[in-house]
XYZ file of C-alpha atoms in Angstrom:
756
model
C -58.141 -31.785 -25.674
C -60.398 -29.576 -23.485
C -58.969 -26.592 -21.107
C -60.170 -24.448 -19.081
C -57.926 -20.492 -18.128
C -58.852 -17.769 -15.332
C -57.725 -14.543 -16.660
C -57.168 -11.362 -15.320
C -56.943 -8.143 -16.877
C -55.857 -4.740 -15.527
C -55.740 -1.566 -15.977
C -58.493 0.938 -17.804
C -60.894 -2.096 -18.108
C -64.446 -1.043 -17.174
C -66.957 1.394 -18.657
C -64.970 0.841 -21.754
C -66.542 -1.442 -23.883
C -64.336 -4.229 -22.620
C -66.970 -7.200 -21.811
C -68.664 -7.270 -24.767
C -65.485 -7.304 -26.921
C -64.224 -10.419 -24.756
C -68.221 -11.565 -25.155
C -67.173 -11.159 -28.878
C -63.785 -12.319 -28.738
C -65.003 -15.789 -27.477
C -68.072 -16.140 -29.912
C -65.597 -15.926 -33.081
C -63.307 -18.306 -31.603
C -65.844 -21.361 -30.195
C -65.508 -20.792 -26.289
C -67.507 -21.309 -22.977
C -67.120 -19.519 -20.093
C -67.514 -16.005 -18.314
C -66.331 -12.693 -17.774
C -67.260 -9.708 -15.447
C -66.343 -7.011 -13.509
C -64.756 -6.720 -10.768
C -62.146 -4.486 -8.235
C -59.214 -5.697 -9.877
C -60.283 -5.263 -13.093
C -61.727 -8.163 -15.319
C -62.399 -11.246 -14.835
C -62.330 -13.765 -17.390
C -62.663 -17.830 -17.584
C -62.072 -19.363 -21.300
C -62.851 -23.209 -21.456
C -62.339 -24.910 -25.121
C -60.189 -26.556 -27.340
C -56.585 -25.475 -26.614
C -55.719 -24.109 -29.650
C -58.866 -21.754 -29.310
C -57.900 -20.889 -26.202
C -54.275 -19.687 -26.869
C -55.829 -17.801 -30.017
C -58.229 -16.181 -27.588
C -55.550 -15.237 -25.234
C -52.862 -14.083 -28.123
C -55.508 -11.710 -29.836
C -57.444 -10.942 -26.684
C -55.181 -6.737 -26.339
C -55.111 -6.879 -30.237
C -57.899 -5.436 -30.621
C -59.350 -3.744 -27.938
C -62.157 -0.536 -27.752
C -59.865 2.171 -28.452
C -60.457 3.666 -24.639
C -59.431 0.504 -22.931
C -55.900 0.434 -21.893
C -54.395 -2.939 -20.473
C -51.845 -2.343 -18.121
C -51.793 -6.194 -17.851
C -53.086 -9.929 -18.170
C -52.504 -12.858 -16.230
C -53.720 -16.423 -17.069
C -53.533 -19.989 -14.971
C -55.358 -23.073 -16.312
C -58.314 -25.074 -14.214
C -59.795 -27.567 -14.373
C -62.320 -28.089 -16.523
C -66.169 -28.161 -16.495
C -67.476 -29.222 -19.303
C -68.991 -25.478 -20.385
C -69.924 -24.786 -23.315
C -71.821 -21.371 -23.343
C -70.114 -17.748 -22.803
C -72.011 -15.506 -20.547
C -71.435 -11.763 -19.000
C -71.876 -11.931 -15.690
C -72.553 -9.313 -12.773
C -70.253 -7.727 -11.126
C -68.277 -8.643 -8.262
C -66.693 -6.419 -5.278
C -62.965 -6.988 -3.995
C -60.169 -5.073 -3.429
C -59.654 -1.802 -5.170
C -57.620 -2.268 -7.766
C -58.863 -1.684 -11.024
C -58.682 1.798 -13.114
C -61.306 4.857 -13.954
C -61.085 6.251 -17.144
C -61.544 9.918 -17.342
C -64.240 11.767 -19.102
C -64.049 11.439 -22.564
C -65.815 13.666 -25.439
C -69.086 12.739 -27.582
C -68.066 9.889 -30.206
C -69.137 10.583 -33.970
C -71.992 7.225 -33.432
C -73.639 9.483 -31.083
C -73.732 12.434 -32.925
C -75.347 11.348 -35.806
C -78.169 9.519 -33.528
C -77.870 13.429 -31.935
C -78.972 15.173 -35.756
C -80.805 12.567 -36.847
C -84.531 13.650 -36.606
C -86.128 10.160 -36.425
C -83.517 8.921 -33.723
C -85.417 8.742 -30.852
C -83.016 10.819 -28.637
C -82.574 13.474 -31.627
C -81.118 16.689 -29.646
C -81.050 14.519 -26.156
C -78.055 16.369 -24.246
C -76.902 13.754 -22.297
C -76.551 11.172 -25.413
C -73.585 8.984 -24.676
C -72.450 5.110 -25.426
C -69.102 2.378 -24.323
C -67.092 4.571 -26.906
C -67.897 8.643 -24.467
C -69.254 10.329 -21.772
C -68.618 10.728 -18.297
C -66.206 8.055 -15.979
C -64.531 9.803 -14.121
C -66.720 12.329 -12.352
C -70.067 10.226 -12.005
C -68.053 6.851 -10.470
C -69.516 7.097 -6.621
C -67.259 3.808 -6.301
C -66.073 1.027 -8.018
C -67.291 -2.030 -9.419
C -67.485 0.785 -12.226
C -71.239 -0.081 -12.350
C -74.281 2.275 -12.971
C -75.660 1.777 -8.984
C -71.904 3.691 -7.692
C -72.914 6.653 -10.378
C -74.693 9.411 -10.134
C -76.878 7.665 -12.740
C -78.639 5.948 -10.356
C -81.577 7.698 -9.933
C -82.076 7.378 -12.869
C -84.358 3.962 -13.456
C -83.952 2.758 -17.520
C -87.199 2.825 -19.738
C -87.985 -0.780 -21.535
C -86.215 0.353 -24.724
C -82.958 1.615 -22.859
C -82.567 -1.778 -20.557
C -82.855 -3.749 -23.355
C -79.844 -2.055 -24.952
C -78.048 -1.929 -21.766
C -77.939 -5.515 -21.814
C -77.338 -6.908 -25.347
C -73.860 -7.941 -25.928
C -74.009 -6.817 -29.645
C -75.103 -3.122 -28.692
C -72.947 -0.035 -28.394
C -74.481 0.533 -25.253
C -74.424 -2.856 -23.518
C -73.061 -1.857 -19.493
C -72.883 1.981 -20.582
C -73.866 3.084 -17.407
C -74.304 6.344 -18.225
C -76.716 5.264 -20.827
C -80.375 6.804 -20.916
C -82.565 8.757 -23.134
C -85.513 11.210 -23.039
C -88.099 9.795 -21.016
C -85.723 7.926 -18.835
C -82.729 10.132 -18.491
C -81.573 13.582 -17.165
C -83.749 16.875 -17.750
C -82.161 19.780 -18.798
C -83.090 23.186 -17.165
C -82.675 27.205 -17.172
C -82.620 28.960 -13.738
C -83.377 32.898 -14.780
C -84.794 34.906 -11.694
C -87.726 32.927 -11.123
C -88.392 31.644 -14.395
C -87.662 28.285 -14.347
C -87.542 26.530 -18.124
C -87.618 22.620 -18.758
C -85.924 20.847 -22.016
C -85.499 21.954 -25.094
C -87.477 25.525 -23.928
C -84.545 26.052 -21.384
C -81.873 25.894 -24.932
C -83.331 28.043 -27.058
C -83.961 30.351 -23.427
C -80.459 30.144 -23.148
C -78.859 30.232 -26.612
C -81.142 33.591 -26.939
C -79.949 35.244 -23.719
C -76.111 34.361 -25.554
C -77.360 36.508 -28.789
C -78.254 39.450 -27.226
C -74.856 39.613 -25.322
C -75.741 37.721 -22.064
C -73.784 35.870 -19.870
C -74.419 32.051 -18.671
C -73.248 30.075 -16.517
C -73.663 26.358 -17.678
C -72.661 22.608 -16.552
C -69.978 20.722 -18.294
C -68.781 17.537 -17.338
C -66.346 18.228 -14.475
C -67.798 21.382 -13.384
C -69.503 25.004 -14.794
C -68.107 27.530 -17.173
C -68.848 31.060 -17.939
C -70.573 31.443 -21.643
C -70.823 34.321 -23.836
C -70.518 35.394 -27.430
C -66.727 34.966 -27.988
C -67.330 37.521 -31.011
C -69.412 40.767 -28.752
C -66.781 42.693 -27.854
C -69.410 43.823 -24.485
C -70.352 40.501 -23.475
C -66.651 40.049 -23.245
C -65.503 42.882 -21.140
C -68.699 42.502 -19.486
C -67.857 38.928 -18.166
C -64.265 40.590 -17.708
C -65.994 42.836 -15.640
C -67.725 40.534 -13.279
C -65.273 38.203 -13.098
C -63.168 40.873 -11.750
C -60.260 38.727 -14.821
C -58.665 41.632 -16.673
C -55.878 40.307 -18.278
C -55.676 36.694 -18.466
C -57.095 35.019 -21.408
C -60.344 33.273 -21.535
C -60.867 30.195 -23.315
C -63.300 30.130 -26.031
C -65.215 26.620 -28.192
C -65.532 26.180 -31.822
C -67.446 24.272 -33.284
C -65.134 22.099 -35.101
C -61.469 22.214 -36.296
C -62.392 24.042 -39.668
C -63.026 26.684 -37.167
C -60.294 26.595 -35.670
C -58.377 26.375 -38.438
C -60.120 30.200 -39.638
C -58.840 31.493 -36.669
C -55.264 30.194 -35.313
C -52.655 28.513 -37.559
C -53.422 24.565 -36.962
C -50.741 22.142 -37.317
C -50.945 17.837 -38.195
C -49.687 17.155 -34.186
C -52.094 20.005 -32.905
C -55.503 19.097 -34.696
C -54.832 15.478 -32.860
C -54.999 17.187 -29.874
C -57.940 18.860 -30.505
C -60.071 15.970 -31.686
C -59.021 13.360 -29.606
C -61.566 11.873 -27.285
C -59.598 13.842 -24.770
C -61.083 17.472 -25.662
C -58.224 19.844 -24.068
C -57.943 23.299 -24.614
C -55.134 23.909 -27.242
C -52.505 26.903 -27.616
C -52.642 28.046 -31.162
C -51.097 31.225 -32.423
C -53.235 33.302 -33.548
C -53.932 34.050 -37.787
C -55.243 37.060 -38.403
C -59.232 36.212 -38.886
C -59.028 36.351 -34.663
C -59.584 40.055 -35.296
C -63.401 38.296 -35.804
C -62.843 38.027 -32.335
C -63.322 40.335 -29.364
C -60.241 41.392 -28.766
C -60.525 41.189 -25.059
C -60.623 37.454 -24.972
C -56.631 36.903 -25.051
C -55.732 40.274 -24.972
C -51.378 40.819 -24.844
C -52.108 37.606 -26.812
C -50.386 36.156 -29.376
C -52.109 32.299 -28.642
C -55.762 31.651 -27.730
C -57.336 28.930 -25.737
C -59.102 26.825 -27.953
C -61.351 23.584 -27.401
C -64.520 22.037 -29.343
C -66.793 20.850 -27.767
C -67.266 17.665 -25.384
C -70.709 17.031 -24.485
C -73.914 16.773 -26.914
C -75.354 19.997 -24.707
C -72.151 21.805 -25.927
C -73.163 20.673 -29.804
C -76.390 21.448 -28.940
C -75.070 25.727 -27.274
C -73.342 25.635 -30.335
C -75.730 25.909 -32.852
C -75.713 29.459 -34.548
C -72.523 31.037 -33.386
C -69.500 31.012 -34.524
C -67.506 30.957 -31.181
C -68.272 30.799 -27.527
C -66.142 31.888 -24.410
C -65.755 29.300 -22.126
C -64.212 30.506 -19.244
C -64.404 28.334 -15.282
C -67.307 29.027 -13.548
C -64.993 30.563 -9.806
C -65.204 33.113 -8.373
C -61.987 34.495 -8.528
C -59.483 31.847 -8.637
C -61.589 29.168 -6.205
C -61.446 26.083 -7.544
C -64.602 25.517 -10.226
C -68.173 25.259 -9.638
C -69.184 21.501 -10.032
C -72.778 20.970 -7.369
C -76.108 22.472 -9.144
C -77.084 24.983 -5.843
C -73.004 26.281 -5.246
C -74.277 27.301 -8.853
C -77.076 28.888 -8.578
C -76.518 31.108 -5.329
C -72.860 32.276 -6.267
C -72.500 32.141 -10.272
C -75.747 34.034 -10.677
C -73.625 36.748 -8.951
C -71.565 36.458 -13.053
C -74.653 34.914 -14.851
C -77.698 35.934 -16.188
C -78.894 32.794 -15.686
C -77.735 29.187 -14.902
C -78.053 26.259 -18.153
C -78.424 23.628 -15.561
C -79.341 20.085 -15.149
C -80.254 17.288 -12.612
C -77.737 14.105 -12.866
C -75.091 15.310 -10.081
C -71.205 15.885 -10.191
C -69.853 13.338 -8.003
C -66.285 15.085 -8.881
C -65.127 18.115 -9.526
C -62.831 18.377 -12.769
C -61.620 21.904 -14.893
C -60.984 21.580 -18.433
C -57.087 20.406 -19.166
C -55.219 23.010 -21.119
C -52.316 21.412 -23.521
C -50.168 21.949 -26.225
C -47.352 21.029 -29.053
C -44.070 22.733 -27.986
C -41.375 20.789 -29.265
C -42.685 18.713 -32.014
C -44.665 16.879 -28.377
C -46.843 17.562 -26.402
C -46.137 19.484 -22.850
C -49.162 19.596 -20.863
C -50.059 23.272 -19.078
C -52.949 21.387 -16.526
C -53.907 18.139 -16.560
C -57.028 17.322 -15.803
C -60.362 15.801 -17.515
C -60.235 13.682 -19.967
C -56.433 12.704 -18.356
C -56.851 12.245 -14.619
C -57.394 9.696 -13.120
C -55.194 7.898 -16.370
C -52.540 6.635 -14.276
C -48.803 7.188 -15.341
C -45.424 4.676 -14.348
C -43.791 4.426 -11.366
C -42.000 1.067 -11.004
C -39.931 0.418 -8.403
C -41.697 2.181 -5.258
C -41.360 -0.550 -2.193
C -44.373 1.107 -0.645
C -47.648 2.945 -1.653
C -47.738 6.889 -0.504
C -49.753 9.327 -1.214
C -47.075 12.650 -2.856
C -49.312 16.390 -2.094
C -47.692 18.736 -4.694
C -47.047 21.814 -4.495
C -49.564 24.789 -3.196
C -50.028 26.323 -6.624
C -51.262 24.298 -9.425
C -52.273 21.884 -7.453
C -52.405 18.004 -8.359
C -51.829 15.173 -5.773
C -50.199 11.124 -6.704
C -51.625 8.578 -5.117
C -48.837 6.186 -6.031
C -50.363 2.740 -5.520
C -48.222 -0.249 -7.180
C -46.647 0.666 -10.388
C -49.142 3.234 -11.021
C -49.002 6.609 -10.595
C -52.331 8.228 -10.644
C -52.135 11.873 -10.727
C -55.595 13.792 -9.103
C -57.100 16.464 -11.226
C -55.930 19.983 -11.199
C -57.187 21.214 -7.878
C -55.907 24.959 -7.652
C -53.884 27.339 -5.594
C -54.058 26.431 -2.260
C -53.719 29.903 -0.557
C -58.006 29.618 -1.692
C -59.973 28.215 1.146
C -61.756 25.698 -1.513
C -59.159 24.992 -2.801
C -57.920 23.277 -0.143
C -60.883 22.085 1.152
C -60.959 20.253 -2.434
C -57.429 18.813 -1.633
C -58.743 17.236 1.674
C -61.975 15.529 0.176
C -60.096 14.064 -2.986
C -57.420 12.474 -1.788
C -59.407 11.231 0.978
C -62.255 9.997 -1.631
C -58.710 8.763 -4.358
C -57.432 6.461 -1.262
C -61.021 5.195 -0.854
C -61.884 3.975 -4.206
C -59.043 2.639 -5.024
C -58.078 0.978 -1.921
C -55.181 1.983 -0.931
C -53.446 3.064 2.766
C -50.402 5.480 1.394
C -47.377 4.099 3.870
C -45.688 7.772 3.810
C -46.935 10.886 2.730
C -44.267 13.234 1.050
C -44.329 17.092 1.284
C -42.668 20.218 0.102
C -39.274 21.249 1.927
C -41.058 24.249 2.522
C -42.357 25.214 5.527
C -45.256 26.956 5.551
C -46.553 25.087 2.006
C -50.178 24.824 2.850
C -49.874 21.368 1.893
C -48.232 20.386 5.184
C -51.489 20.157 6.316
C -52.273 17.129 5.457
C -50.184 15.685 7.437
C -53.084 16.157 9.965
C -55.537 14.420 7.518
C -53.038 11.097 7.954
C -51.128 12.213 11.370
C -50.303 8.002 10.833
C -48.412 8.517 8.094
C -44.230 8.724 8.397
C -43.138 12.375 6.961
C -40.748 12.321 3.364
C -39.599 15.948 2.457
C -38.500 16.765 -1.435
C -37.022 19.388 -2.300
C -38.814 21.517 -4.645
C -36.314 21.538 -7.838
C -35.158 18.746 -6.937
C -39.556 17.519 -7.464
C -38.991 18.929 -10.781
C -36.134 16.989 -12.140
C -37.351 13.474 -10.308
C -40.337 14.310 -12.770
C -38.390 14.105 -16.197
C -36.151 11.213 -14.756
C -39.528 9.035 -14.376
C -41.016 10.138 -17.904
C -38.269 8.598 -19.334
C -37.479 5.975 -17.272
C -33.994 6.620 -16.588
C -31.839 5.830 -13.742
C -29.279 7.341 -14.934
C -27.909 10.971 -13.713
C -29.576 14.075 -15.362
C -27.556 17.401 -15.678
C -31.336 19.414 -14.186
C -31.441 23.331 -16.128
C -34.477 23.382 -13.437
C -35.973 27.215 -14.083
C -38.858 27.986 -12.231
C -40.152 31.580 -9.982
C -39.283 30.286 -6.715
C -39.275 27.159 -4.610
C -38.098 27.109 -0.849
C -34.275 25.978 -1.116
C -32.210 24.032 1.349
C -29.734 27.223 2.456
C -32.985 29.299 2.934
C -33.544 31.066 0.089
C -35.563 31.384 -2.979
C -34.850 28.895 -5.346
C -35.830 29.121 -9.435
C -32.695 29.067 -11.339
C -31.354 26.057 -10.702
C -28.464 23.635 -12.190
C -28.713 20.023 -10.748
C -27.060 17.069 -10.952
C -28.936 13.387 -9.795
C -31.593 10.951 -10.091
C -34.519 10.348 -8.219
C -33.723 9.237 -5.243
C -30.632 12.424 -4.834
C -29.229 15.384 -6.256
C -26.442 17.651 -5.582
C -26.867 21.985 -6.544
C -23.454 22.718 -9.121
C -24.838 26.464 -10.190
C -27.815 28.495 -9.792
C -28.623 31.734 -10.940
C -27.513 34.991 -8.311
C -29.616 35.979 -6.063
C -31.327 39.349 -6.027
C -33.232 41.264 -3.015
C -37.282 40.225 -3.165
C -38.940 43.732 -2.752
C -41.841 43.357 -0.884
C -41.723 39.821 -0.372
C -44.819 38.309 -2.354
C -45.683 41.518 -3.328
C -42.391 42.316 -6.390
C -45.083 38.668 -8.258
C -47.684 41.361 -8.702
C -45.356 44.545 -10.065
C -42.934 43.303 -12.054
C -40.678 46.856 -11.272
C -39.499 45.459 -7.909
C -37.383 42.796 -8.909
C -36.531 45.445 -11.765
C -35.632 47.203 -9.158
C -34.124 44.974 -7.608
C -31.693 44.357 -10.108
C -30.884 47.827 -11.465
C -29.640 48.613 -8.023
C -26.926 45.658 -7.752
C -26.283 46.273 -11.454
C -25.693 50.139 -11.734
C -26.399 51.417 -7.695
C -28.903 52.684 -6.429
C -26.493 56.563 -6.697
C -27.610 56.640 -11.002
C -30.302 54.111 -10.101
C -32.841 57.110 -10.463
C -31.168 58.464 -13.620
C -30.737 55.353 -16.262
C -34.341 53.706 -15.286
C -36.791 53.690 -17.586
C -38.858 56.738 -17.732
C -42.470 55.621 -15.714
C -40.793 52.100 -14.029
C -39.633 53.191 -10.269
C -42.208 54.207 -7.759
C -42.259 57.466 -5.999
C -41.184 55.642 -2.389
C -38.753 52.896 -4.136
C -35.701 54.264 -2.008
C -37.443 53.586 1.313
C -38.065 50.467 -0.040
C -34.976 49.722 -1.055
C -33.446 50.546 2.000
C -35.603 48.179 3.441
C -35.668 45.161 1.041
C -31.838 45.363 1.630
C -32.487 45.052 5.208
C -35.085 42.682 5.085
C -36.416 41.167 1.464
C -35.846 37.596 1.384
C -32.736 36.104 -1.131
C -34.716 35.064 -4.897
C -33.140 33.100 -7.993
C -35.652 32.254 -9.614
C -35.512 32.151 -13.045
C -39.208 33.893 -13.517
C -37.946 36.674 -11.386
C -35.585 37.934 -13.887
C -38.183 37.072 -16.851
C -40.328 39.595 -14.787
C -36.950 41.943 -14.308
C -36.864 41.899 -18.157
C -40.859 42.887 -19.341
C -40.564 45.382 -16.998
C -37.651 46.767 -18.787
C -37.911 45.954 -22.030
C -42.189 45.987 -22.397
C -42.691 48.684 -18.778
C -45.425 45.704 -17.629
C -44.744 47.204 -13.753
C -48.020 45.458 -12.518
C -49.588 42.162 -13.758
C -52.954 40.357 -12.805
C -52.195 36.713 -12.800
C -48.999 34.742 -12.734
C -46.108 33.976 -15.177
C -47.987 37.347 -17.311
C -44.912 39.155 -17.824
C -42.873 36.527 -18.525
C -45.589 35.503 -21.085
C -45.767 38.759 -22.645
C -41.948 39.121 -23.023
C -41.885 35.981 -24.909
C -44.867 37.572 -26.995
C -42.697 40.088 -28.463
C -40.215 38.564 -29.896
C -39.558 38.701 -33.751
C -40.376 35.852 -36.263
C -37.742 32.594 -35.077
C -36.132 32.691 -37.735
C -35.339 37.269 -36.943
C -34.801 35.798 -33.120
C -32.506 33.148 -33.484
C -30.467 35.731 -35.454
C -29.851 38.315 -33.638
C -27.033 37.915 -31.005
C -27.388 37.534 -27.318
C -26.795 39.429 -23.645
C -24.111 38.405 -21.836
C -24.861 35.325 -18.996
C -21.664 34.233 -17.728
C -21.064 31.794 -15.965
C -18.780 32.282 -12.809
C -17.320 31.795 -9.425
C -17.974 33.664 -6.311
C -17.961 32.821 -2.636
C -17.224 28.821 -3.448
C -20.418 28.912 -6.168
C -20.989 28.728 -9.897
C -23.277 31.225 -10.440
C -25.424 33.046 -13.348
C -24.010 36.015 -13.500
C -27.379 38.400 -14.370
C -25.748 42.236 -13.958
C -23.678 42.608 -16.962
C -26.698 41.228 -19.281
C -28.809 43.894 -17.413
C -25.967 46.554 -17.823
C -25.895 45.335 -21.468
C -29.482 46.129 -21.324
C -29.609 49.099 -20.223
C -27.973 50.749 -22.555
C -29.495 49.348 -25.572
C -33.025 50.074 -24.313
C -32.871 53.636 -25.410
C -33.030 53.258 -29.333
C -33.610 49.301 -29.664
C -36.666 47.702 -31.346
C -38.907 45.515 -27.859
C -38.391 42.910 -30.121
C -34.682 42.860 -31.129
C -34.397 43.478 -27.192
C -36.844 40.376 -26.093
C -34.725 38.504 -28.615
C -31.115 39.238 -27.544
C -32.673 38.537 -23.308
C -34.512 34.364 -24.593
C -30.659 34.044 -26.540
C -29.286 34.953 -23.096
C -30.908 32.347 -21.210
C -30.057 29.391 -24.100
C -26.307 30.424 -24.725
C -25.742 30.785 -20.710
C -27.843 26.149 -20.163
C -25.476 25.444 -23.211
C -22.076 27.082 -21.408
C -23.003 25.241 -18.066
C -24.379 22.579 -19.591
C -20.301 21.900 -20.728
C -19.058 23.323 -17.800
C -20.154 20.339 -16.583
C -19.530 18.058 -18.817
C -16.153 18.897 -18.339
C -16.189 17.322 -14.724
C -19.268 14.944 -14.009
C -20.419 12.286 -15.220
C -23.939 12.187 -17.434
C -24.762 12.430 -20.796
C -28.729 13.693 -20.745
C -30.221 17.212 -19.434
C -33.133 17.830 -18.285
C -35.030 20.689 -18.761
C -38.945 21.604 -16.032
C -40.522 24.448 -14.142
C -42.374 27.066 -15.630
C -40.461 29.120 -17.544
C -39.781 26.240 -19.487
C -43.459 26.265 -21.069
C -42.151 29.408 -23.222
C -42.238 28.144 -26.517
C -39.299 29.931 -28.143
C -37.103 29.025 -25.026
C -36.961 25.429 -24.897
C -37.532 24.959 -28.847
C -34.206 27.180 -29.303
C -32.387 25.889 -25.782
C -33.002 22.225 -26.407
C -31.875 22.721 -30.854
C -28.359 24.269 -28.903
C -28.167 21.113 -26.588
C -27.953 19.055 -28.760
C -25.761 20.073 -31.401
C -23.261 20.274 -28.660
C -24.082 16.214 -27.921
C -26.347 16.195 -25.303
C -29.917 14.106 -24.756
C -32.176 16.402 -23.727
C -35.665 15.055 -22.163
C -38.194 17.476 -20.710
C -41.675 16.218 -19.710
C -44.534 15.591 -21.862
C -46.941 13.430 -19.749
C -46.663 16.307 -16.228
C -46.503 19.830 -16.574
C -43.348 21.423 -16.664
C -44.492 23.999 -13.705
C -45.542 22.794 -10.611
C -49.213 20.824 -11.479
C -46.432 17.848 -11.767
C -44.439 18.580 -8.587
C -46.527 15.450 -7.471
C -45.365 13.212 -10.315
C -41.808 14.028 -9.419
C -42.028 14.150 -5.760
C -44.224 10.826 -5.741
C -40.565 9.311 -7.589
C -37.939 10.296 -5.605
C -39.735 9.316 -2.585
C -40.227 5.490 -3.913
C -36.380 5.707 -5.125
C -34.838 6.983 -1.814
C -37.163 4.276 0.429
C -35.632 1.339 -2.771
C -32.515 2.902 -1.715
C -33.000 1.450 1.970
C -33.095 -1.777 1.070
């Protein structure tokens, strides 16, 4: 009996070879009908004998292309039309409910062609197919067709057009497809000289070999590049960029090179070589001494990525390692437009290597690591965004702004939380302008009109200004650390109450103080503060974040008193005017209870780190000072007791600093660092046991930037599990503020649902 069915497939099903896959499956089942892209995803109609139709529907999700993500398949029966031929039709417009694939690294088949002198795309810097290449960063509109991308400016030659139109070809409807005759052209600008094609590439490589610095165009923006073996080149890049300590990422040619310089587990190798091609944080091996020491000073880890564009593969030829850091000035967002690169990056680079395929959306590199046996994103951007995260149950679409630092926003559309690429720190005007542009673009391209705007409770956060862009939207405020807790609950789809140990640098608290050492109990809808780290004064406000000695002074003044402070403080720790600073701070400085500030003070005391040049530097260096894991865990822990004071449960750091001061003059730094870390880990178990005696919960959520500390995360998790707790952490979004927007969306959705 002849049957006809209509199927609607939603998810990431455009630009990933899904239509030719459907075409081939229909032919193998002997069916007629058609497949086409529409703004909801992929529309399919099949007609044939009923068993063949059923077989097609069953097999459709089983062998989909590797880059496809099928969220749903909806089918309905139609009257037969007597159609025996199966066709691929032109895309149609309509409601935009489809998704856009992230940018994907060059596949093995394209690399083989790139390296084959007999292939017509030999050494073509823009080679791609349906399994690889740019996606998100070149899409102007949906449906995902060439006319809606930045490739619209490059008409296909006859040979490329034939490939593009052939359903049996792996370049069938690969929107960025081109060849040296009809595609983008490589260019190099050096002073008044401009070179094209192979000459441009050769000159860029020659400059790098001579110790020069170039700005090179990637998928989502520009990189600043130099030879990672050349100490003078790396030092010069630091000088030009005013980046004195923060590690540079490096690009290595392959996984074997990564294994030479770093310890690489099987899980880390999978991340390195995945189509996402993130920067992966890897522990240095002795061979890393071959690299310029200024790449990652005072750091036991390297940020390593492998080439992810054809141009990267070509540029790397002849080099063991290249520094590949974001092309920007200071802490601004990555530069992605050619005109800006040719004007502003010329201040930092000796030449600019670029091309005429426009980047429509900037998208910085992602950074990730393996921690606690699983992936832990540090920055979720290229290769990940805008792939949606599940977040079911929201009664309304909404836009969550995120935090001011490490900003990424989240558009909640139905059951899909579309987390943006990394935007940056909103204190920079360029990042703020980027947030405005990206939120507008996301709402338009995904055709979503949010009904609510979700913001942090901090009254001075720049993100609140987004309300001016969406004045019609009601505001929902979500407390910073509640958003962290909600992000873990949403990731793991936990509706029951969780105990949240939310540790970060700071976030605006309900009492007006700067929280960050929080013990919360709750769900995405609501939470209660059970305990917190004792407050300390934040001397000089924001200045204390750049000068850890100020926090050390604050904690010590409260521990031993100001009369003894000058005698008991380590030599060189205090500023000459510390007494005046403390007098002012005692009366005017804000109260801060952030765990990050505790780590800052410990690093100042143990390592003598008085000033830092990037966020988290002191805590990172304190973790680097630890002895081997087994030795660190064998050490004792300083006391960090849970005490009741004025009706509040506090983690009291005064006994910790008293003990640390006694050991400081005669104990090696690694042991001091271990005892400090162990104090925090064991205090987590103590407070969790205390809470379990009084409240009903089984799971503990660990979130906040402090949990990027690998030793702290893994040791605390082990101790909590030994005590019978289920432990949950972030694996889909960063535990730092880059994941805040996802948590805000989860909290707001739960609150709205609770009101129904």
